[in-house]
Each structure stands twice: as structure tokens, then as C-alpha cells.
Coordinates of C-alpha atoms and ligand atoms in Angstrom, one line a residue:
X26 CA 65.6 20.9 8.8
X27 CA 62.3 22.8 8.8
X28 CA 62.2 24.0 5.1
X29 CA 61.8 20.5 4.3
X30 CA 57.9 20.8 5.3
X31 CA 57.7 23.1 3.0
X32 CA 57.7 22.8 -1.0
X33 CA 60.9 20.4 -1.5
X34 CA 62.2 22.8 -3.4
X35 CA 63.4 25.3 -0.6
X36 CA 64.4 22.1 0.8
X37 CA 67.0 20.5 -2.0
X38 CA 64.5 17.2 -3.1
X39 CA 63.1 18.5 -6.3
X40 CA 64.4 14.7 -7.8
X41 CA 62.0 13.1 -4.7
X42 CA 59.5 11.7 -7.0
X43 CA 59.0 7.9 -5.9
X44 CA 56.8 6.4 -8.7
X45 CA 59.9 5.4 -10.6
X46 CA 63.1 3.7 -9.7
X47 CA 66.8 5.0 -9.8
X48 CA 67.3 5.0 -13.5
X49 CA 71.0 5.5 -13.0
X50 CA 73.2 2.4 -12.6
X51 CA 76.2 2.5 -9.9
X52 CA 78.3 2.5 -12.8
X53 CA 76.7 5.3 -14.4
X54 CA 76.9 7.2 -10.9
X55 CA 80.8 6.4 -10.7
X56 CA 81.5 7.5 -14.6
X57 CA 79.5 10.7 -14.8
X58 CA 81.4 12.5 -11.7
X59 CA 84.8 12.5 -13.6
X60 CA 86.3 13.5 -16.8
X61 CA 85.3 17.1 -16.1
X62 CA 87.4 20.6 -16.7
X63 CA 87.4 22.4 -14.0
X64 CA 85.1 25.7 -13.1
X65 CA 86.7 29.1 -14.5
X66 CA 88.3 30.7 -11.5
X67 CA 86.7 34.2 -13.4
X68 CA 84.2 36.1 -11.3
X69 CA 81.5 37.8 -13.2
X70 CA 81.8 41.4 -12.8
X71 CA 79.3 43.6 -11.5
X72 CA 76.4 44.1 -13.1
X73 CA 75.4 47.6 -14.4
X74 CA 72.3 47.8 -12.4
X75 CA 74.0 46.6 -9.0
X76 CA 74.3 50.1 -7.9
X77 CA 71.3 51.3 -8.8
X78 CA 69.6 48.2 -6.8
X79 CA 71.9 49.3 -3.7
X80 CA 70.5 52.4 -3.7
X81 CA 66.8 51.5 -4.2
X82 CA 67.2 49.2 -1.2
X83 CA 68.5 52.2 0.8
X84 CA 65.9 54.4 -0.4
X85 CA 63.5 51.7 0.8
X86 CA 65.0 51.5 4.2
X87 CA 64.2 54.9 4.7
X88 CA 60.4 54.6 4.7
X89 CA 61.0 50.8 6.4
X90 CA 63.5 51.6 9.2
X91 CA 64.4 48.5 11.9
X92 CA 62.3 46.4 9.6
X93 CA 63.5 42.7 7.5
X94 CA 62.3 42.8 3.9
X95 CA 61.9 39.7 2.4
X96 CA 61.5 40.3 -1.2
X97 CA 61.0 37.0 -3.3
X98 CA 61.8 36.1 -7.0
X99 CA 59.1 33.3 -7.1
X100 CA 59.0 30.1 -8.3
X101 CA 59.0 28.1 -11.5
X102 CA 55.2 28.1 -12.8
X103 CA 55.0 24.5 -14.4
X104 CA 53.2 24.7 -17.3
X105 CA 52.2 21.2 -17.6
X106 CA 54.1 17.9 -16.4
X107 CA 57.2 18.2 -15.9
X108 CA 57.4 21.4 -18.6
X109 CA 58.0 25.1 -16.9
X110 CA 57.1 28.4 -18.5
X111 CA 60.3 30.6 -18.9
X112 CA 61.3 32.0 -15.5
X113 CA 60.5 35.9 -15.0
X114 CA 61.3 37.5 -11.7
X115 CA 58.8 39.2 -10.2
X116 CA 59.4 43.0 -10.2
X117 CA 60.5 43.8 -6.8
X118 CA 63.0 41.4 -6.7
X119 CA 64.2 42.5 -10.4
X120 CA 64.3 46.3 -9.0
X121 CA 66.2 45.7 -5.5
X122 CA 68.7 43.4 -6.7
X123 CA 69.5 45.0 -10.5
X124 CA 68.7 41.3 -11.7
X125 CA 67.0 40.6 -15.2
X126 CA 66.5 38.0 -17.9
X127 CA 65.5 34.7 -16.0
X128 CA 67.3 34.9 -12.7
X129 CA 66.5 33.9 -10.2
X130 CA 64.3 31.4 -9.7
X131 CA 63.4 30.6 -5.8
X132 CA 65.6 33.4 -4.4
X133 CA 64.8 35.8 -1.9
X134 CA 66.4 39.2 -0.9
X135 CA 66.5 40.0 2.3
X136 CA 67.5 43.5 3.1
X137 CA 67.6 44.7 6.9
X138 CA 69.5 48.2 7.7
X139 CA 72.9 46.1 8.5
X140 CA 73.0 44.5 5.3
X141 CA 71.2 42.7 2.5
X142 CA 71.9 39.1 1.8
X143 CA 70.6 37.4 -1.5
X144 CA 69.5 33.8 -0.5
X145 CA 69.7 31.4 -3.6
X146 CA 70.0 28.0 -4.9
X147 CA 73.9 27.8 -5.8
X148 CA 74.6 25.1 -8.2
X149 CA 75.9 22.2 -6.9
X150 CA 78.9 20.6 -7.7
X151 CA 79.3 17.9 -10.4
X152 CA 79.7 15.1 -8.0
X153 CA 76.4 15.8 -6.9
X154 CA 73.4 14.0 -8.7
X155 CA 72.0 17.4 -9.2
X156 CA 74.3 17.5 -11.9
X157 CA 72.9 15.0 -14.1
X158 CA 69.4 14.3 -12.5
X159 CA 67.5 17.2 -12.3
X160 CA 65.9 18.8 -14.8
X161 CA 65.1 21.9 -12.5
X162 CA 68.2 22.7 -11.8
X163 CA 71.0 20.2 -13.0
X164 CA 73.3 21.4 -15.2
X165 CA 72.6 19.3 -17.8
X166 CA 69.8 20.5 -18.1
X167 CA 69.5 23.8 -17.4
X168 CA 72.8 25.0 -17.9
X169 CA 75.6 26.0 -15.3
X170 CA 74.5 28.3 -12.8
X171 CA 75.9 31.1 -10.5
X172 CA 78.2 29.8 -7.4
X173 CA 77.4 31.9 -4.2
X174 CA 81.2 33.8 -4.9
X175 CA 80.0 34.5 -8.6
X176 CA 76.2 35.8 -7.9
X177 CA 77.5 37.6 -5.1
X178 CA 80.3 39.6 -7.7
X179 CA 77.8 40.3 -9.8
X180 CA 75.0 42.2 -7.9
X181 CA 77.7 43.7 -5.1
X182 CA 76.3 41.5 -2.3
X183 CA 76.5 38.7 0.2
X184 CA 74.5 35.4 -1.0
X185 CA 73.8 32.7 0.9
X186 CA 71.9 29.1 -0.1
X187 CA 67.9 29.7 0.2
X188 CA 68.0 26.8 2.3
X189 CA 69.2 29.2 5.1
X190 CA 66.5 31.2 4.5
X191 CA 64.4 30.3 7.7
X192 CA 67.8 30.4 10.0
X193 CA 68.5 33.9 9.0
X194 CA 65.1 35.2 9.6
X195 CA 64.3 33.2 13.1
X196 CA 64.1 36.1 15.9
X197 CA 63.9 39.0 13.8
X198 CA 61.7 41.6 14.1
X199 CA 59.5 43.6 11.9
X200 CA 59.8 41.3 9.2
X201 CA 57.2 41.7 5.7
X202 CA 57.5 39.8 2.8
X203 CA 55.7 40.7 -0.7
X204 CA 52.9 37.8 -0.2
X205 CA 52.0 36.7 -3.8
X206 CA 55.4 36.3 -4.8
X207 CA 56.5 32.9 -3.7
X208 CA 54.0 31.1 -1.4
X209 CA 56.6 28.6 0.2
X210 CA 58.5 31.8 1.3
X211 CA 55.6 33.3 3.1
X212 CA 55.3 30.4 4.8
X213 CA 58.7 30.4 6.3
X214 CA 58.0 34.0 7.2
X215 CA 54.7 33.8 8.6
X216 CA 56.4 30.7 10.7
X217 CA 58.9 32.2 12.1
X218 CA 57.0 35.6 12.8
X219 CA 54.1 33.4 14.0
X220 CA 51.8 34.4 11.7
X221 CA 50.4 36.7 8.9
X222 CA 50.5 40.1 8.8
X223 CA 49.0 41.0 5.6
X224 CA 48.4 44.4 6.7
X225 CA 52.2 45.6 7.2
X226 CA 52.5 43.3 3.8
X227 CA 50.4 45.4 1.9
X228 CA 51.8 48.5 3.2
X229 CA 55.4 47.6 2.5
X230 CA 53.7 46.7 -1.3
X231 CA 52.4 49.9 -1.6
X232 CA 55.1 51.4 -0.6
X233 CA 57.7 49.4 -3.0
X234 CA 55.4 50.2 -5.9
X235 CA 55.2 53.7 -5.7
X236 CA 59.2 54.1 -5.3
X237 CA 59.0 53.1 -8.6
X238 CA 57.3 56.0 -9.6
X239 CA 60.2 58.2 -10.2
X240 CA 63.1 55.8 -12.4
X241 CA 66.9 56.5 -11.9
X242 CA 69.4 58.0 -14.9
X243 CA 70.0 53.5 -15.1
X244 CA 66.4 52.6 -15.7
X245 CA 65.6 56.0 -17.9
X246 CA 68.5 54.5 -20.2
X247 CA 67.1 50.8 -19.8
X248 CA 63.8 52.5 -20.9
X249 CA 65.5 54.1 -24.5
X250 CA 67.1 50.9 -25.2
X251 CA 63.6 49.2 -24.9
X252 CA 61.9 51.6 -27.3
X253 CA 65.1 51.9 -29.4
X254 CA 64.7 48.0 -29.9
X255 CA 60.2 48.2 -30.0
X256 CA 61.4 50.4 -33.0
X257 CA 63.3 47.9 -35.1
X258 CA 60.4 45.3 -34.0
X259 CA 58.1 48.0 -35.5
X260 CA 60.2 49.0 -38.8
X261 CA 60.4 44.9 -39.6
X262 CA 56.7 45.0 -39.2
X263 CA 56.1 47.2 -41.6
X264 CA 58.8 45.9 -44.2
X265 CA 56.9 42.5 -44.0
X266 CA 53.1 44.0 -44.3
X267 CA 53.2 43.0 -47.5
X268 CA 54.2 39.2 -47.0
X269 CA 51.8 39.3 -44.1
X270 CA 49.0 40.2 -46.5
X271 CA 49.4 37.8 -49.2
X272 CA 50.5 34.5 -46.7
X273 CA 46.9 34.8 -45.1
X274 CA 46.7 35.1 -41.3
X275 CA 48.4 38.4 -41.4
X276 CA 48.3 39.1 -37.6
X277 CA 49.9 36.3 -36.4
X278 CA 52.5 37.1 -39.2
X279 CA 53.3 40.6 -37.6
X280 CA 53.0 39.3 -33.9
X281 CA 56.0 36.3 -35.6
X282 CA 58.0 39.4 -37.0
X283 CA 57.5 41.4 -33.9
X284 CA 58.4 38.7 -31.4
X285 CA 61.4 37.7 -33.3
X286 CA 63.0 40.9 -32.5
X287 CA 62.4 41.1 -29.4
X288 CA 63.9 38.4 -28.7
X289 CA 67.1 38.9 -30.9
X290 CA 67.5 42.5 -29.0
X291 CA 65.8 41.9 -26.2
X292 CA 64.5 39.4 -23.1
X293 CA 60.9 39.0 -24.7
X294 CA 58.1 40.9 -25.7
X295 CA 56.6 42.9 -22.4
X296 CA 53.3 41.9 -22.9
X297 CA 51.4 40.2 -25.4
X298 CA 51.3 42.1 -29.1
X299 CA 48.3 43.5 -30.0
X300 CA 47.9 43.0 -33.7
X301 CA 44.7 43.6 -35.1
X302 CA 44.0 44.5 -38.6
X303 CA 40.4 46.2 -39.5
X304 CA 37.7 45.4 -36.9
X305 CA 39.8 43.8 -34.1
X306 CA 41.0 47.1 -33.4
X307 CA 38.5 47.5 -31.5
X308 CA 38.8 45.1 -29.2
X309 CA 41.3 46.6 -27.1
X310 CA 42.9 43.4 -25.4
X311 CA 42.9 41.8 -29.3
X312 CA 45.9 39.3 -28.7
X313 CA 44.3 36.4 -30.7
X314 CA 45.9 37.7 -33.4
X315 CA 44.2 35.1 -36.3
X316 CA 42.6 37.7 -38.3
X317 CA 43.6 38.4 -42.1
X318 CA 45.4 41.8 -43.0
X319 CA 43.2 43.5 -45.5
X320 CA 44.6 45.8 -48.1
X321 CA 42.1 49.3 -47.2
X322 CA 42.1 48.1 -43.5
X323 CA 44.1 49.5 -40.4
X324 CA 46.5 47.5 -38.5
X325 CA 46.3 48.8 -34.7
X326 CA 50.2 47.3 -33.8
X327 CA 50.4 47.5 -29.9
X328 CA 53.9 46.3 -28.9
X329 CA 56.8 46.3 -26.5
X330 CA 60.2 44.9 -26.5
X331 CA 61.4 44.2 -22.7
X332 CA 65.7 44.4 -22.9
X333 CA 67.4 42.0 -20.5
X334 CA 66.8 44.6 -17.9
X335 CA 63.6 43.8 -18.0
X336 CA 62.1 47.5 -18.8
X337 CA 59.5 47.3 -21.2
X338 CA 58.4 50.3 -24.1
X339 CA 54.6 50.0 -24.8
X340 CA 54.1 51.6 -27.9
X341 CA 50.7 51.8 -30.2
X342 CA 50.9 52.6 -34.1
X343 CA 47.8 52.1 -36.7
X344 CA 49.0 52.0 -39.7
X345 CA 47.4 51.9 -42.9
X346 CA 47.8 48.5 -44.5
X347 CA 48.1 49.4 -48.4
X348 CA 49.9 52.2 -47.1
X349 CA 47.3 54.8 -47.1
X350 CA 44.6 56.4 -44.9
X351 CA 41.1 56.6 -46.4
X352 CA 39.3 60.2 -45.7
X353 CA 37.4 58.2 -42.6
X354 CA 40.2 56.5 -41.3
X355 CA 42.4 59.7 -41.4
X356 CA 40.0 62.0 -39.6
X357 CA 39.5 59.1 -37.0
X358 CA 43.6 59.5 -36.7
X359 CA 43.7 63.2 -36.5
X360 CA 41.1 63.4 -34.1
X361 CA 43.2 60.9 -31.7
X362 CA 46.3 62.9 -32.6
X363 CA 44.3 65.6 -31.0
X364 CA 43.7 64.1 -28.1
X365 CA 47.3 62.3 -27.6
X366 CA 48.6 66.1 -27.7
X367 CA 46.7 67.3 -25.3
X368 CA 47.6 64.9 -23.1
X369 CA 50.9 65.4 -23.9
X370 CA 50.3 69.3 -23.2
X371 CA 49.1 68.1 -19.7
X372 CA 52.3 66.1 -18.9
X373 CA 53.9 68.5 -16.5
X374 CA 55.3 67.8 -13.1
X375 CA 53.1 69.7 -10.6
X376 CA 50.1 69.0 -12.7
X377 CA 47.6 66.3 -11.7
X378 CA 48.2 62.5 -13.2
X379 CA 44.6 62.4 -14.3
X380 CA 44.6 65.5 -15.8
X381 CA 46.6 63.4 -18.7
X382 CA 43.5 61.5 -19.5
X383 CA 41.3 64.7 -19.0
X384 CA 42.8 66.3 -21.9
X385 CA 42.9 63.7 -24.2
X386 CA 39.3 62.4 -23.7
X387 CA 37.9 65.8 -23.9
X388 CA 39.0 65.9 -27.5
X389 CA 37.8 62.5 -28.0
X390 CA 34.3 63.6 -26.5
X391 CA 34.2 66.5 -28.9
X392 CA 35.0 64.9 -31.8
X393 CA 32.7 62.5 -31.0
X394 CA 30.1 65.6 -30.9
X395 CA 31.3 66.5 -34.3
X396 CA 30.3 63.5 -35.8
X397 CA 26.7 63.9 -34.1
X398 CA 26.8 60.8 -32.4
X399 CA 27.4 62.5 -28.8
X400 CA 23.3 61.9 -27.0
X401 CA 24.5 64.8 -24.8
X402 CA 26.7 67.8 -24.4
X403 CA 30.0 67.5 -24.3
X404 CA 30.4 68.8 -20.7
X405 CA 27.7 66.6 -19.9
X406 CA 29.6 63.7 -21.1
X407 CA 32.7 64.6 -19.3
X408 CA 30.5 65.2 -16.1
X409 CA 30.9 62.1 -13.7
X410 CA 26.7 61.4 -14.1
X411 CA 27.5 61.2 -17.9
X412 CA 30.5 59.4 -19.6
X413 CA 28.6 58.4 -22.9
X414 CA 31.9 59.0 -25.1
X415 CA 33.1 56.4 -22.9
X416 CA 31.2 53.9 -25.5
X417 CA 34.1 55.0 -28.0
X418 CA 37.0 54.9 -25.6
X419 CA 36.3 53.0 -22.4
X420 CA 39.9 52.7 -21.7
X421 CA 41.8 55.4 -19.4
X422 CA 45.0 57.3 -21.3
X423 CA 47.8 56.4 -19.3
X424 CA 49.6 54.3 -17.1
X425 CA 53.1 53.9 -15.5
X426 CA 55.5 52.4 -17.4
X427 CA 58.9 50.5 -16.3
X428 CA 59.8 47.1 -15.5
X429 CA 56.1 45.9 -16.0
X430 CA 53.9 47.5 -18.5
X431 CA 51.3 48.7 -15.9
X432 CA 54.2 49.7 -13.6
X433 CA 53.0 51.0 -9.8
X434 CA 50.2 48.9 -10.0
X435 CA 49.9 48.6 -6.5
X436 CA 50.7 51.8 -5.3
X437 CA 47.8 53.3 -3.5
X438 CA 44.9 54.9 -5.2
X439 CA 45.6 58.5 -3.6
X440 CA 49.4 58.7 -4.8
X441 CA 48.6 56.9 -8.3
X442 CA 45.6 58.2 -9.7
X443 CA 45.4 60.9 -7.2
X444 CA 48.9 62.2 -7.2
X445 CA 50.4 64.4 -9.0
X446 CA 53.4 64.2 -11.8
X447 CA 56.3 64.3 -10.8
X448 CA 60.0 64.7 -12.6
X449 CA 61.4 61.3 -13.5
X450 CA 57.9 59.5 -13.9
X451 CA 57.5 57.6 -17.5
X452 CA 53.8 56.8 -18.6
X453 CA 52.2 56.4 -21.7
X454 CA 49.7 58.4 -23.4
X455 CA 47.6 56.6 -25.2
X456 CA 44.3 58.0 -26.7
X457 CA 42.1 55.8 -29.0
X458 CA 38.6 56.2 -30.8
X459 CA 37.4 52.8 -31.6
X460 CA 33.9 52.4 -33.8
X461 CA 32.7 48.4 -33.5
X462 CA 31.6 47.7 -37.0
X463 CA 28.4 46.8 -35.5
X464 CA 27.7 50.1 -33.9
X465 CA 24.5 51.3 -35.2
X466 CA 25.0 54.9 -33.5
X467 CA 28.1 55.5 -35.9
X468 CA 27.8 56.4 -39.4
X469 CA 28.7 53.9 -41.9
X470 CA 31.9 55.0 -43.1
X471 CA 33.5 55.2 -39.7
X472 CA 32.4 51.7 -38.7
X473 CA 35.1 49.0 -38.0
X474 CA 37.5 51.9 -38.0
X475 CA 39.4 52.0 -34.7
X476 CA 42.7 53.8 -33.8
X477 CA 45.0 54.0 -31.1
X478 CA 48.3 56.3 -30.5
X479 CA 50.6 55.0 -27.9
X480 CA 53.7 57.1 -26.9
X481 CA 56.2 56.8 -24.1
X482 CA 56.8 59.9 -21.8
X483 CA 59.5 61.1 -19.2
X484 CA 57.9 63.9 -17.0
X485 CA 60.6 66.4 -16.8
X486 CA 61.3 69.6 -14.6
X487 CA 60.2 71.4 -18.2
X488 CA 59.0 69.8 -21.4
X489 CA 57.9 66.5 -21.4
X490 CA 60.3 64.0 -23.3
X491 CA 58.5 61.7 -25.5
X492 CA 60.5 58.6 -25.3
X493 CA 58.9 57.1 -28.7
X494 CA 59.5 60.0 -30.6
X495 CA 61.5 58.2 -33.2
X496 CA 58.0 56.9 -34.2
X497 CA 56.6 58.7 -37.1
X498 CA 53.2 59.5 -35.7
X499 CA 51.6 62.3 -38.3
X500 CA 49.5 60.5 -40.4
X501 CA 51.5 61.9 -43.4
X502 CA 54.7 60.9 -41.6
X503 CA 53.6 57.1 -41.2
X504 CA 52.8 57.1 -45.0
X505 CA 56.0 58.0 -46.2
X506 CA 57.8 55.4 -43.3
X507 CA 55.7 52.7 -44.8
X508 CA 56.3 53.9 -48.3
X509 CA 60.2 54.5 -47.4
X510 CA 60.7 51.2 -45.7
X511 CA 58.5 49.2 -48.4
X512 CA 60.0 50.6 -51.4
Ligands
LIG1 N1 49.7 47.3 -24.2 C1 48.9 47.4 -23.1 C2 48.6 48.8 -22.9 O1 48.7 49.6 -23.7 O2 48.2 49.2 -21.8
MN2 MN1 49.8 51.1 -22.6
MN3 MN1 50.0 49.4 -25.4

């Protein structure tokens, strides 16, 4: 069949390697197909999400008609050897087919305006050596997977074995395919449509990340169980400061605590945890997380729990580590407060997306100016020939939010950062003033002081919802959580 060219994978010969012999004796082969119960007769029911996805993939039609839409899961990613990292869809696949957690390796969705078939590698049947000699898939190993019947119950469509793939799609028209996903499936499609056509690829990308834009009642709930759960990560943190102070290596302490919950309530964390106590804070992608916690320092906590869903809350605290602000680091913290409200003021549909970061850096640039460290004018700062408060926060304010952390990322320039907001949208706003200890340009006292404040926000017809608002945020507020969950 023609997928076996491919990666033996789409082809059923992941146990092909030939520099060892059949460990398994005839006798073992005979024994190890019988003794067995039976498989439950019980269909899984339908997933939650199943008609969200159904709708999604109509949605999508809408801008794709008379095309085929070939939307991989991707492949295991070995992470050395024989050893795989923990499976993670990617995100297109997750949002057309309501699928989370760790499913489903090497499938592809194909969605036409007839119907959409899930192609899949079923699990085999006990009899089959799959069972017991491959560590890919075999159950013993892995676990029992879905049959075609029981993945088709549970995201409400027809599935078929991914070794069907290239039959299905042979003399279609109009077919794209999200490239990077899974490389041995653009292969089959660029086969059978004789060729690449990165162009309508990209387009149909685009396109797929900006329906993201606006989420559905399922994913705004998905979205307040992942900060519900980021907030029980965060209130563990802070009950273990302590510990994580005297046991040395504090950060990699909170990032433990942190990541624990996340994985008791959720999938995983959504990205790496920022933990950065004192100067780290300001190094803004700080996930080394071997630094001490310092009794008189900040920690800058920058975490997410992802749910099963695989929505993801990105949330940013700094929290004083004895459990109070010094006079520096609290006007640092009101100044940033300043800004986050602003941009919180600016998150209104109709209103421009980078009006958000607008806001909020003004108020950075003219604290900045308070402090006497501004060169210029504020308005010359803010001009696009200036941009010298950008030394203190480089970063933009906001991002989309969903099932990745920078959700929409490939959505066109013009209806990302050049759109406007619009009702259902979550982003973040997340405004920081960070002052390098070595930073000759800032007065003492404010050196190796830096501060972030991450919320998560629903654009509304009216008020903006802020999502993390069960975070105390005041810095009055965060001392009494700290003192109220310490005591
Ligand atoms: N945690 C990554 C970010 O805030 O964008
Ligand atoms: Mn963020
Ligand atoms: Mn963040």
C-alpha cells in the first residue's frame, strides 16, 4: 500500500526494527493471545466538547466551501531512544474535534462539506502482536485505546483507520492541510494533490487561527475552570513560601508545588512557570527556576494550569516573599497596577486591540518620567522614533488566550494586531516594569525590583470580565492573602 513509503507509522510497522531478533518464542506467541476478558461492550458517551467541534468545523466550512481540510494531530516527538515526550495535539486538531488530554496521536480530521471523518490508529486486537510488542501503541504498554465504534461515540463522528488516509483523499479537490503539523501527512497530501501548495495552506492557517478569536459559551467555561484550578496552584504556592525559603532553591520549590496541581486538576501546566524571586524577575522568559527565595525579595509567579480541555489561564502575581512590600517595591506595584487598569479601561469591543497596550504602557512611560529616568518626553517616548521606556518593559501587554497561551498566533497581522476587539475574545493584560539590578540609569533602591500583573479578560458587549479576578491583585489585598493563607 502507498503509506508504507512513508513513516512506518501511517503504515502499521512501528515494531520494524531489524537489529534484533524476535524475542518472543512461538510459545510465548501461542500463550499470550488467550486467557483474556473480553472488551466492555459500553460506548463512551459523547464528549462535552463534540458539539462545539461540530460547529467550529461548520463555521470553518463557511469561509472553506468545496474545499478537503486535512487537519493533523501530529506525531509522537521521541525524546531520546526509544522514550517519547507526553503526546499533545496540536491545536487545530484539539479545536475541530473537541479532543484533549493526549489524544490522538497520528490522527487526522478530515472535514469536506459532506462529512468529516476522524482517521486514526484503532487499537488492534489482542491476538495481534501489537498487543504485547509495541511500546508505541501496544496495550501493554500504553494502555487500551479507543476502537473506531468507541472514538467515533465520543466526538459524534465517523472514524476510519489512518491507514486509509491516502484512499480517502485520492481525487479530491481543493484539498489543504495545516503543514507543520505532521510531516508524513503532508506528504500523502501533497502526493495525491501532486504537489505543495503552501500558499492555500497558509491561508486556510490563518484562517483557522483567527476563528479562534472569538471562544464559544464551551471554551469560555473551559477557560474559568483553567483559572479556577491556576488559583489553587497559586494559593498552594503561597501556603509553601515559607518551606520554599528555608529548603534552599526556592523557585524550583514553587514551580514543584505549582506543577503538582496542575496536574492533580488539570492536563499540565500551559507553559512553563515563571518563578523568579528578586532579580530574575527581570528576565521575562525566567523558567530556569534555580534561584533562592529571599525573605525582602519579590517573587514574580507566572503560571497556568491547562484542564483536560486543554485551555490554558496565564496568570502573573508578584508577591512579596516575607509577606510585605517595601516602599520601592510597592510603588513599582502601583505604578503597574496603573497601567494594567488602563488597559483594562481600553478592553472594549469596537475599540482597537493595540489600544490595550497603548494604555498601559503610557502609564509605564510616565512613571518612568516620575522617577527621572525618562531621556525624553513622555510623548516622545511613545512616538514610534522614540520607545526609550521600552528599556523597562520591552514586552507588548497582551495576547490571545485559549487552547495555547499565545492563542491566534498565526492569524494575520491586519486582523490580530490590527483588528479590533470584539465580544467573546479572551487576552491577557499584562503590564510589567522590570529594573535589572545592573541598570545604572535607575536609582538604587528600585534596582533588581521587577513586577508584572497578569490578568485574564473576556471582551464583552459592555464591561470587560476579568476572568482572574478571584486573584487578589491590590497590593494591600495580596498581603492579607499571603498573611490569611500563611497564618
Ligand atoms: N506566560 C507567558 C506570557 O505571559 O505570555
Ligand atoms: Mn501572558
Ligand atoms: Mn504569563
Amino acid at each position: 500500500m502507498p503509506l508504507r513509503r512513508l513513516r512506518p507509522r501511517l503504515a502499521g510497522m512501528s515494531d520494524s526494527g531489524t537489529n534484533r531478533r524476535d524475542p518472543f518464542s512461538e510459545k510465548f506467541k501461542k500463550f499470550i493471545v488467550s486467557g483474556w476478558a473480553p472488551y466492555s461492550s459500553e460506548l463512551p458517551a459523547e464528549l462535552p466538547s463534540a458539539r462545539w467541534a461540530a460547529k467550529r468545523r461548520a463555521a470553518l466550512l463557511d469561509e472553506l466551501p468545496g474545499a478537503t481540510i486535512v487537519v493533523p494531530a501530529g506525531p509522537l516527538k521521541v525524546r531520546s531512544n526509544d522514550t517519547d515526550y507526553r503526546f499533545r495535539p496540536h491545536t487545530a486538531f484539539a479545536y475541530y474535534t473537541g479532543l484533549g488530554e493526549d489524544r490522538e496521536p497520528d490522527a487526522a480530521l478530515v472535514i469536506t462539506a459532506d462529512e468529516s471523518v476522524l482517521f486514526f490508529r484503532p487499537r488492534a486486537p489482542r491476538t495481534d502482536r501489537e498487543f504485547y510488542a509495541d511500546a508505541r501503541y501496544g496495550e501493554m504498554w500504553v494502555g487500551q485505546r479507543d476502537s473506531l465504534e468507541e472514538m467515533a461515540n465520543a466526538v459524534g463522528m465517523e472514524c476510519r483507520d489512518i491507514r486509509t488516509l491516502e484512499d480517502h483523499l485520492a481525487g479530491r479537490e481543493g484539498i489543504v492541510v495545516i503543514r507543520d503539523a505532521d510531516p508524513a501527512v503532508t506528504e500523502v497530501v501533497d502526493r495525491v494533490r501532486g504537489g505543495a501548495r503552501e500558499d492555500a495552506d497558509a491561508d486556510f492557517e490563518r484562517r483557522a487561527s483567527s476563528q479562534r478569536f472569538r471562544k464559544d459559551q464551551y471554551e469560555v467555561a473551559e477557560m474559568e475552570r483553567a483559572v479556577a484550578a491556576t488559583k489553587v496552584g497559586f494559593d498552594a504556592v503561597i501556603r509553601e513560601l515559607p518551606n520554599a525559603v528555608a529548603n534552599g532553591r526556592g523557585e524550583r520549590w514553587v514551580e514543584g508545588i505549582f506543577a503538582l496541581h496542575a496536574r492533580h486538576l488539570g492536563n499540565a501546566v500551559g507553559y512553563d512557570t515563571i518563578a523568579a524571586g528578586g532579580d530574575h524577575a527581570n528576565t521575562l522568559h525566567w523558567i530556569v527556576n534555580d534561584g533562592e527565595l529571599r525573605d525582602g525579595d519579590l517573587l514574580l509567579l507566572d503560571a497556568g494550569v491547562e484542564v483536560n480541555s486543554l485551555y490554558t489561564a496565564d496568570i502573573t502575581r508578584t508577591l512579596p516573599i516575607g509577606g510585605k512590600f517595601s516602599d520601592a517595591q510597592r510603588r513599582v506595584y502601583e505604578a503597574v497596577r496603573r497601567a494594567q487598569q488602563a488597559g483594562f479601561d481600553a478592553c472594549r469591543a469596537g475599540l482597537p486591540w493595540k489600544g490595550v497596550h497603548e494604555a498601559s504602557v503610557r502609564v509605564v512611560a510616565e512613571f518612568c518620567a516620575e522617577l527621572g529616568i525618562l531621556p525624553v518626553s513622555v510623548e516622545e517616548s511613545l512616538s514610534e522614533e522614540g520607545g526609550q521606556h521600552r528599556r523597562w518593559m520591552v514586552h507588548g501587554t497582551s495576547h490571545h488566550l485559549g487552547l495555547d497561551v499565545h492563542d491566534c498566533a498565526h492569524a494575520s497581522r491586519e486582523d490580530y494586531r490590527e483588528g479590533m476587539l470584539q465580544p467573546g475574545m479572551i487576552i491577557t493584560v499584562e503590564p510589567g516594569i522590570y529594573f535589572k539590578s545592573t541598570d545604572l540609569l535607575v536609582p538604587e533602591e528600585y534596582r533588581g525590583i521587577g513586577v508584572r500583573i497578569e490578568d485574564d479578560v473576556l471582551i464583552t458587549d459592555g464591561d470587560p470580565v476579568i476572568l482572574s479576578g478571584s486573584f487578589p491583585s491590590a497590593p494591600d489585598d495580596v498581603e492579607e492573602w499571603m498573611a490569611s493563607l500563611q497564618a
